[in-house]
PDB file of C-alpha atoms in Angstrom:
ATOM      1  CA  MET X   3      95.017  76.984 129.377  1.00  0.00           C
ATOM      2  CA  ALA X   4      94.233  80.257 127.662  1.00  0.00           C
ATOM      3  CA  LEU X   5      93.051  82.578 130.403  1.00  0.00           C
ATOM      4  CA  PHE X   6      90.990  85.693 129.690  1.00  0.00           C
ATOM      5  CA  GLY X   7      90.699  88.305 132.417  1.00  0.00           C
ATOM      6  CA  ARG X   8      87.942  90.697 133.291  1.00  0.00           C
ATOM      7  CA  ALA X   9      87.500  93.857 131.248  1.00  0.00           C
ATOM      8  CA  GLY X  10      90.275  96.285 132.119  1.00  0.00           C
ATOM      9  CA  SER X  11      92.604  93.544 133.415  1.00  0.00           C
ATOM     10  CA  ASP X  12      96.281  94.056 132.783  1.00  0.00           C
ATOM     11  CA  THR X  13      99.161  91.613 132.614  1.00  0.00           C
ATOM     12  CA  ASP X  14      99.994  92.062 136.305  1.00  0.00           C
ATOM     13  CA  ALA X  15      96.434  91.136 137.292  1.00  0.00           C
ATOM     14  CA  MET X  16      96.569  88.090 135.037  1.00  0.00           C
ATOM     15  CA  VAL X  17      99.854  86.941 136.539  1.00  0.00           C
ATOM     16  CA  ARG X  18      98.381  87.313 140.040  1.00  0.00           C
ATOM     17  CA  MET X  19      95.349  85.208 139.042  1.00  0.00           C
ATOM     18  CA  VAL X  20      97.552  82.394 137.760  1.00  0.00           C
ATOM     19  CA  ALA X  21      99.777  82.530 140.854  1.00  0.00           C
ATOM     20  CA  GLU X  22      96.723  82.472 143.131  1.00  0.00           C
ATOM     21  CA  ALA X  23      95.424  79.411 141.259  1.00  0.00           C
ATOM     22  CA  GLY X  24      98.785  77.639 141.637  1.00  0.00           C
ATOM     23  CA  GLY X  25      99.762  77.707 137.971  1.00  0.00           C
ATOM     24  CA  SER X  26     102.698  78.793 135.859  1.00  0.00           C
ATOM     25  CA  ILE X  27     102.712  81.397 133.080  1.00  0.00           C
ATOM     26  CA  LEU X  28     103.778  80.081 129.678  1.00  0.00           C
ATOM     27  CA  ASN X  29     103.108  83.112 127.508  1.00  0.00           C
ATOM     28  CA  VAL X  30     102.132  86.736 128.141  1.00  0.00           C
ATOM     29  CA  ASP X  31     102.617  88.074 124.618  1.00  0.00           C
ATOM     30  CA  GLY X  32      99.776  89.686 122.764  1.00  0.00           C
ATOM     31  CA  ARG X  33      96.776  91.171 124.520  1.00  0.00           C
ATOM     32  CA  ARG X  34      97.333  92.343 128.069  1.00  0.00           C
ATOM     33  CA  ASP X  35      94.213  90.573 129.386  1.00  0.00           C
ATOM     34  CA  VAL X  36      95.061  87.130 127.951  1.00  0.00           C
ATOM     35  CA  VAL X  37      97.774  84.701 129.087  1.00  0.00           C
ATOM     36  CA  ILE X  38      98.632  81.068 128.491  1.00  0.00           C
ATOM     37  CA  ALA X  39      99.163  79.179 131.742  1.00  0.00           C
ATOM     38  CA  ARG X  40      99.338  75.644 133.026  1.00  0.00           C
ATOM     39  CA  ALA X  41      99.297  73.564 136.185  1.00  0.00           C
ATOM     40  CA  GLU X  42      99.939  69.890 136.779  1.00  0.00           C
ATOM     41  CA  ASP X  43      97.207  69.243 139.330  1.00  0.00           C
ATOM     42  CA  ALA X  44      93.459  68.875 138.938  1.00  0.00           C
ATOM     43  CA  GLY X  45      91.219  71.783 139.784  1.00  0.00           C
ATOM     44  CA  PHE X  46      93.325  74.456 138.067  1.00  0.00           C
ATOM     45  CA  VAL X  47      90.449  75.717 135.913  1.00  0.00           C
ATOM     46  CA  SER X  48      88.129  76.010 138.927  1.00  0.00           C
ATOM     47  CA  ARG X  49      90.792  77.911 140.847  1.00  0.00           C
ATOM     48  CA  LEU X  50      91.320  80.280 137.904  1.00  0.00           C
ATOM     49  CA  TYR X  51      87.624  81.130 137.869  1.00  0.00           C
ATOM     50  CA  ALA X  52      87.683  81.584 141.652  1.00  0.00           C
ATOM     51  CA  ALA X  53      90.658  83.941 141.239  1.00  0.00           C
ATOM     52  CA  GLY X  54      88.671  86.109 138.822  1.00  0.00           C
ATOM     53  CA  ALA X  55      89.121  84.654 135.329  1.00  0.00           C
ATOM     54  CA  ARG X  56      86.370  85.624 132.914  1.00  0.00           C
ATOM     55  CA  LEU X  57      86.981  82.704 130.518  1.00  0.00           C
ATOM     56  CA  VAL X  58      89.343  79.719 130.488  1.00  0.00           C
ATOM     57  CA  LEU X  59      89.929  77.696 127.313  1.00  0.00           C
ATOM     58  CA  ASP X  60      92.138  74.789 126.333  1.00  0.00           C
ATOM     59  CA  GLY X  61      95.352  76.520 125.206  1.00  0.00           C
ATOM     60  CA  SER X  62      96.088  73.859 122.596  1.00  0.00           C
ATOM     61  CA  LEU X  63      93.167  75.246 120.607  1.00  0.00           C
ATOM     62  CA  ALA X  64      95.196  78.412 120.131  1.00  0.00           C
ATOM     63  CA  GLY X  65      98.130  76.553 118.608  1.00  0.00           C
ATOM     64  CA  GLY X  66     100.088  75.866 121.773  1.00  0.00           C
ATOM     65  CA  CYS X  67     102.344  78.247 123.593  1.00  0.00           C
ATOM     66  CA  GLY X  68     103.989  80.022 120.719  1.00  0.00           C
ATOM     67  CA  ARG X  69     103.295  81.117 117.193  1.00  0.00           C
ATOM     68  CA  ALA X  70     101.038  78.831 115.258  1.00  0.00           C
ATOM     69  CA  ASP X  71     102.458  76.984 112.247  1.00  0.00           C
ATOM     70  CA  ARG X  72     100.177  78.132 109.448  1.00  0.00           C
ATOM     71  CA  SER X  73     101.699  75.830 106.809  1.00  0.00           C
ATOM     72  CA  HIS X  74      98.981  73.260 107.512  1.00  0.00           C
ATOM     73  CA  ALA X  75      96.156  75.651 108.276  1.00  0.00           C
ATOM     74  CA  ILE X  76      92.719  74.877 106.932  1.00  0.00           C
ATOM     75  CA  THR X  77      91.449  77.782 104.906  1.00  0.00           C
ATOM     76  CA  ARG X  78      87.977  78.642 103.764  1.00  0.00           C
ATOM     77  CA  ASP X  79      87.153  77.451 100.268  1.00  0.00           C
ATOM     78  CA  LEU X  80      85.263  80.192  98.455  1.00  0.00           C
ATOM     79  CA  GLN X  81      83.378  77.657  96.359  1.00  0.00           C
ATOM     80  CA  PRO X  82      82.987  74.532  98.485  1.00  0.00           C
ATOM     81  CA  ASP X  83      81.878  71.316  96.835  1.00  0.00           C
ATOM     82  CA  PHE X  84      79.062  69.857  98.922  1.00  0.00           C
ATOM     83  CA  GLY X  85      78.574  67.003  96.473  1.00  0.00           C
ATOM     84  CA  HIS X  86      75.533  66.225  94.478  1.00  0.00           C
ATOM     85  CA  SER X  87      72.472  65.337  96.462  1.00  0.00           C
ATOM     86  CA  ALA X  88      69.978  62.889  94.976  1.00  0.00           C
ATOM     87  CA  ARG X  89      66.361  63.869  95.289  1.00  0.00           C
TER      88      ARG X  89
END
């Protein structure tokens, strides 16, 4: 899970939130108020919110636990082809 803390949260506060929710930290790189964490049991997300998380997202949406492989990234086409519509 990608866990976002309250405004002004620091890494120590984020680590405490994850520990209180019974999870493990996978990544603390980057912003100090965002960490990637996980837990094996159900209810982890609810416990993160109860511990003070502002937002919890599926961490796989962020490319997993490390750097994202951009070799297969979808980029914006400046002139997309929407096809021809018949009227």
